[in-house]
Amino acid sequence: IFLRKNKKVENIYFNLFGKEKDIRVYLNKFKINDKNIKIFNCENIVSDEETPLTAIKNSKNTSMWNSINSQLINNADITLSAGNTGVLLVISRMLLKTIEKVSKPALAALWPSKKGSIVVLDLGANIECDENNLVDFSELGSALYKSIFPKEKPKVSLLNIGSEEIKGTDSIKKAYSKLKEISKIGDFDFNGYIEGNKILDGDTNVIVSDGFTGNIALKTAEGTAKFITDSLKESLLENIFSRIS
């Protein structure tokens, strides 16, 4: 889509990893000029059914492994994959490592809100997190938000069961105290705790939680959206009058 909309692009290049014959079919189907594209033929793939530990043993010749490894050997800046998220995370951590003093990576996503997009993390990479992990996620989320929206200042909140300072687990309370101090440096504003029903208000644009809580929040939001959409569709198709309206 990017190449179709930006036909004169000169300084962006794509390395495509996968079965070359299949890739060529799609390039021809959508009439994409391949002057900015280099294809690396990979016969093996990581299936969605494989666990991360099982896949790692057999993934060195897969398209996923090679695409991530291209950041090391081909100076690629970004790896995009629609494959097995767990395996993608484990291979990335093995090959690319983490930033110094950051012990755990996090899964992040952009969510819509009343005031624009917000960054939410961790969404499932780490079931258990201590206060240092939550602080790291706050820094990582803020950096991601600033890279996407350079004119806006990140506003960080910890996802919690209440907005009062006394509520939450020990880890969340300790992270709260640390973030209050760190925010004085000015990299981001710390907005304290946020409850699940306030996430989409948009007053905070970086929401931080452990992976267990974040994943449940994500799946609940997806399920709620599907329920509303399906219910609305059912109501609109109920009779001739509702269809017209």
CSV table of C-alpha atoms in Angstrom, one decimal:
chain,number,residue,atom,x,y,z
A,1,ILE,CA,0.0,0.0,0.0
A,2,PHE,CA,2.8,2.4,0.9
A,3,LEU,CA,4.6,1.8,-2.4
A,4,ARG,CA,1.4,2.2,-4.4
A,5,LYS,CA,0.7,5.5,-2.8
A,6,ASN,CA,4.3,6.7,-2.9
A,7,LYS,CA,5.6,5.7,-6.3
A,8,LYS,CA,8.4,8.2,-6.4
A,9,VAL,CA,9.9,7.3,-3.0
A,10,GLU,CA,13.8,7.1,-3.2
A,11,ASN,CA,15.2,6.6,0.3
A,12,ILE,CA,13.1,3.8,1.8
A,13,TYR,CA,13.8,0.2,0.9
A,14,PHE,CA,12.0,-3.0,1.7
A,15,ASN,CA,13.6,-6.5,2.4
A,16,LEU,CA,10.9,-9.1,1.9
A,17,PHE,CA,11.4,-12.6,3.4
A,18,GLY,CA,9.4,-15.5,2.3
A,19,LYS,CA,8.7,-17.8,-0.7
A,20,GLU,CA,9.9,-15.7,-3.7
A,21,LYS,CA,7.5,-17.2,-6.1
A,22,ASP,CA,4.5,-16.2,-3.9
A,23,ILE,CA,5.9,-12.7,-3.3
A,24,ARG,CA,6.4,-12.1,-7.0
A,25,VAL,CA,2.8,-13.1,-7.7
A,26,TYR,CA,1.5,-10.4,-5.3
A,27,LEU,CA,3.9,-7.8,-6.6
A,28,ASN,CA,2.6,-8.4,-10.1
A,29,LYS,CA,-1.0,-8.6,-9.0
A,30,PHE,CA,-0.9,-5.2,-7.4
A,31,LYS,CA,1.5,-3.7,-10.1
A,32,ILE,CA,4.2,-2.8,-7.5
A,33,ASN,CA,7.5,-1.5,-8.8
A,34,ASP,CA,10.2,-3.6,-7.2
A,35,LYS,CA,13.1,-1.1,-7.6
A,36,ASN,CA,13.0,-0.4,-3.8
A,37,ILE,CA,12.5,-4.1,-2.9
A,38,LYS,CA,14.9,-6.9,-2.3
A,39,ILE,CA,13.5,-10.4,-1.9
A,40,PHE,CA,15.2,-13.1,0.3
A,41,ASN,CA,13.8,-16.5,-0.5
A,42,CYS,CA,12.8,-18.5,2.7
A,43,GLU,CA,11.1,-21.8,2.3
A,44,ASN,CA,10.3,-22.3,6.1
A,45,ILE,CA,7.8,-20.4,8.2
A,46,VAL,CA,6.8,-20.2,11.9
A,47,SER,CA,3.3,-21.6,12.3
A,48,ASP,CA,0.7,-20.0,14.6
A,49,GLU,CA,0.4,-23.3,16.5
A,50,GLU,CA,4.0,-23.5,17.7
A,51,THR,CA,5.0,-22.4,21.1
A,52,PRO,CA,7.9,-19.9,21.3
A,53,LEU,CA,10.3,-22.5,22.9
A,54,THR,CA,9.5,-25.1,20.3
A,55,ALA,CA,9.7,-22.7,17.4
A,56,ILE,CA,13.1,-21.3,18.4
A,57,LYS,CA,14.7,-24.7,17.9
A,58,ASN,CA,13.6,-24.9,14.3
A,59,SER,CA,13.3,-21.2,13.3
A,60,LYS,CA,16.8,-20.3,12.1
A,61,ASN,CA,15.9,-20.7,8.4
A,62,THR,CA,12.4,-19.2,8.6
A,63,SER,CA,11.3,-15.9,7.2
A,64,MET,CA,10.6,-14.5,10.7
A,65,TRP,CA,14.1,-15.3,12.0
A,66,ASN,CA,15.8,-13.8,8.9
A,67,SER,CA,13.7,-10.7,8.8
A,68,ILE,CA,14.6,-9.9,12.4
A,69,ASN,CA,18.3,-10.8,11.8
A,70,SER,CA,18.3,-8.4,8.9
A,71,GLN,CA,18.5,-5.6,11.5
A,72,LEU,CA,21.9,-6.9,12.4
A,73,ILE,CA,23.3,-8.0,9.1
A,74,ASN,CA,21.5,-5.8,6.5
A,75,ASN,CA,21.2,-2.6,8.6
A,76,ALA,CA,17.4,-2.8,8.5
A,77,ASP,CA,15.7,-0.3,10.8
A,78,ILE,CA,12.3,-2.0,11.3
A,79,THR,CA,10.9,-5.6,11.2
A,80,LEU,CA,7.2,-6.1,10.4
A,81,SER,CA,5.5,-9.4,10.8
A,82,ALA,CA,1.9,-10.7,10.9
A,83,GLY,CA,3.1,-14.0,12.3
A,84,ASN,CA,3.2,-15.7,15.7
A,85,THR,CA,3.6,-12.8,18.3
A,86,GLY,CA,5.1,-15.0,21.0
A,87,VAL,CA,7.8,-16.3,18.7
A,88,LEU,CA,8.5,-12.9,17.2
A,89,LEU,CA,9.1,-11.5,20.7
A,90,VAL,CA,11.4,-14.4,21.8
A,91,ILE,CA,13.5,-14.3,18.6
A,92,SER,CA,13.8,-10.5,18.8
A,93,ARG,CA,15.0,-10.7,22.4
A,94,MET,CA,17.5,-13.4,21.4
A,95,LEU,CA,18.9,-11.6,18.4
A,96,LEU,CA,18.5,-7.9,19.1
A,97,LYS,CA,18.8,-8.0,23.0
A,98,THR,CA,17.2,-5.3,25.1
A,99,ILE,CA,18.4,-1.7,25.9
A,100,GLU,CA,21.0,-1.6,28.6
A,101,LYS,CA,19.4,-1.8,32.1
A,102,VAL,CA,16.0,-2.7,30.6
A,103,SER,CA,15.4,-6.3,31.7
A,104,LYS,CA,12.1,-7.1,29.8
A,105,PRO,CA,10.6,-6.0,26.5
A,106,ALA,CA,6.9,-5.1,26.2
A,107,LEU,CA,4.2,-5.5,23.7
A,108,ALA,CA,2.7,-2.1,22.8
A,109,ALA,CA,-0.2,-1.0,20.6
A,110,LEU,CA,-2.0,2.2,19.6
A,111,TRP,CA,-5.5,2.5,20.8
A,112,PRO,CA,-8.1,5.1,19.7
A,113,SER,CA,-9.4,7.5,22.3
A,114,LYS,CA,-11.6,10.7,22.4
A,115,LYS,CA,-8.5,12.8,22.0
A,116,GLY,CA,-6.4,10.8,19.5
A,117,SER,CA,-4.3,7.7,19.6
A,118,ILE,CA,-2.7,6.4,22.8
A,119,VAL,CA,0.0,3.9,23.5
A,120,VAL,CA,-0.9,1.0,25.8
A,121,LEU,CA,1.7,-1.5,27.1
A,122,ASP,CA,2.5,-4.3,28.2
A,123,LEU,CA,-0.2,-6.3,26.3
A,124,GLY,CA,1.0,-9.8,27.1
A,125,ALA,CA,4.7,-10.2,26.9
A,126,ASN,CA,5.2,-10.4,30.7
A,127,ILE,CA,2.7,-12.0,33.1
A,128,GLU,CA,4.5,-10.8,36.2
A,129,CYS,CA,6.2,-7.4,36.5
A,130,ASP,CA,7.9,-5.6,39.4
A,131,GLU,CA,8.1,-1.8,39.9
A,132,ASN,CA,11.3,-1.5,37.9
A,133,ASN,CA,9.6,-3.2,34.9
A,134,LEU,CA,6.7,-0.8,35.1
A,135,VAL,CA,9.0,2.2,35.2
A,136,ASP,CA,10.9,0.8,32.2
A,137,PHE,CA,7.6,0.4,30.3
A,138,SER,CA,6.7,4.0,31.1
A,139,GLU,CA,10.0,5.2,29.6
A,140,LEU,CA,9.7,2.9,26.6
A,141,GLY,CA,6.0,3.9,26.0
A,142,SER,CA,6.9,7.6,26.3
A,143,ALA,CA,9.7,7.3,23.8
A,144,LEU,CA,7.4,5.4,21.4
A,145,TYR,CA,4.7,8.1,21.7
A,146,LYS,CA,7.2,10.9,21.2
A,147,SER,CA,8.5,9.2,18.0
A,148,ILE,CA,5.0,8.9,16.6
A,149,PHE,CA,3.7,12.3,17.8
A,150,PRO,CA,6.8,14.5,18.2
A,151,LYS,CA,4.8,17.7,18.9
A,152,GLU,CA,3.0,16.2,21.9
A,153,LYS,CA,4.2,15.5,25.4
A,154,PRO,CA,3.6,12.0,26.8
A,155,LYS,CA,1.3,11.7,29.7
A,156,VAL,CA,1.8,8.5,31.6
A,157,SER,CA,-0.7,6.6,33.9
A,158,LEU,CA,-0.6,3.3,35.6
A,159,LEU,CA,-3.6,1.0,35.0
A,160,ASN,CA,-5.0,0.2,38.4
A,161,ILE,CA,-8.2,-0.8,40.3
A,162,GLY,CA,-8.7,2.7,41.5
A,163,SER,CA,-7.4,6.3,41.2
A,164,GLU,CA,-6.5,6.7,44.9
A,165,GLU,CA,-2.8,6.6,45.8
A,166,ILE,CA,-3.4,3.9,48.5
A,167,LYS,CA,-4.9,1.3,46.1
A,168,GLY,CA,-3.1,-1.4,44.2
A,169,THR,CA,-0.4,-4.0,44.6
A,170,ASP,CA,3.0,-3.2,46.2
A,171,SER,CA,4.7,-3.2,42.8
A,172,ILE,CA,2.2,-0.6,41.5
A,173,LYS,CA,2.5,1.6,44.6
A,174,LYS,CA,6.3,1.5,44.3
A,175,ALA,CA,6.2,2.3,40.6
A,176,TYR,CA,3.9,5.2,41.4
A,177,SER,CA,6.4,6.7,43.8
A,178,LYS,CA,9.3,6.3,41.3
A,179,LEU,CA,7.4,7.8,38.4
A,180,LYS,CA,6.4,10.8,40.5
A,181,GLU,CA,10.1,11.5,40.9
A,182,ILE,CA,11.2,10.7,37.4
A,183,SER,CA,8.5,12.9,35.8
A,184,LYS,CA,10.2,15.9,37.4
A,185,ILE,CA,13.0,15.5,34.9
A,186,GLY,CA,10.5,16.5,32.2
A,187,ASP,CA,10.5,13.6,29.7
A,188,PHE,CA,6.9,12.9,30.4
A,189,ASP,CA,4.1,14.0,32.8
A,190,PHE,CA,2.9,11.4,35.3
A,191,ASN,CA,-0.9,11.4,35.7
A,192,GLY,CA,-1.0,8.8,38.5
A,193,TYR,CA,-3.4,5.9,38.3
A,194,ILE,CA,-6.1,5.3,35.7
A,195,GLU,CA,-9.0,2.9,35.9
A,196,GLY,CA,-10.1,0.8,32.9
A,197,ASN,CA,-13.2,2.8,32.2
A,198,LYS,CA,-11.1,6.0,31.7
A,199,ILE,CA,-8.6,4.6,29.2
A,200,LEU,CA,-10.4,5.9,26.1
A,201,ASP,CA,-11.1,9.4,27.5
A,202,GLY,CA,-7.7,10.4,26.2
A,203,ASP,CA,-6.5,12.5,29.1
A,204,THR,CA,-3.6,10.1,29.4
A,205,ASN,CA,-1.8,9.0,26.2
A,206,VAL,CA,0.6,6.3,27.6
A,207,ILE,CA,-1.1,3.6,29.7
A,208,VAL,CA,1.2,1.2,31.5
A,209,SER,CA,0.4,-2.2,33.1
A,210,ASP,CA,1.8,-5.7,33.6
A,211,GLY,CA,1.2,-8.0,30.7
A,212,PHE,CA,-1.5,-10.1,32.4
A,213,THR,CA,-3.7,-7.0,33.1
A,214,GLY,CA,-2.9,-5.4,29.8
A,215,ASN,CA,-3.8,-8.5,27.8
A,216,ILE,CA,-7.2,-8.8,29.6
A,217,ALA,CA,-7.9,-5.1,29.0
A,218,LEU,CA,-7.1,-5.6,25.3
A,219,LYS,CA,-9.2,-8.7,24.8
A,220,THR,CA,-12.1,-7.1,26.8
A,221,ALA,CA,-12.0,-4.0,24.6
A,222,GLU,CA,-11.9,-6.1,21.4
A,223,GLY,CA,-14.8,-8.2,22.6
A,224,THR,CA,-16.9,-5.2,23.6
A,225,ALA,CA,-16.3,-3.6,20.2
A,226,LYS,CA,-17.3,-6.7,18.4
A,227,PHE,CA,-20.4,-7.1,20.6
A,228,ILE,CA,-21.6,-3.5,19.9
A,229,THR,CA,-20.9,-3.9,16.2
A,230,ASP,CA,-22.7,-7.2,15.9
A,231,SER,CA,-25.7,-5.9,17.9
A,232,LEU,CA,-25.9,-2.8,15.9
A,233,LYS,CA,-25.8,-4.7,12.6
A,234,GLU,CA,-28.5,-7.1,13.9
A,235,SER,CA,-30.7,-4.2,14.9
A,236,LEU,CA,-30.2,-2.4,11.6
A,237,LEU,CA,-31.2,-5.5,9.6
A,238,GLU,CA,-34.2,-6.3,11.7
A,239,ASN,CA,-36.9,-5.0,9.4
A,240,ILE,CA,-37.4,-2.8,6.3
A,241,PHE,CA,-37.7,0.4,8.3
A,242,SER,CA,-34.5,-0.1,10.2
A,243,ARG,CA,-32.7,-1.0,7.0
A,244,ILE,CA,-33.8,2.3,5.4
A,245,SER,CA,-32.7,4.3,8.4
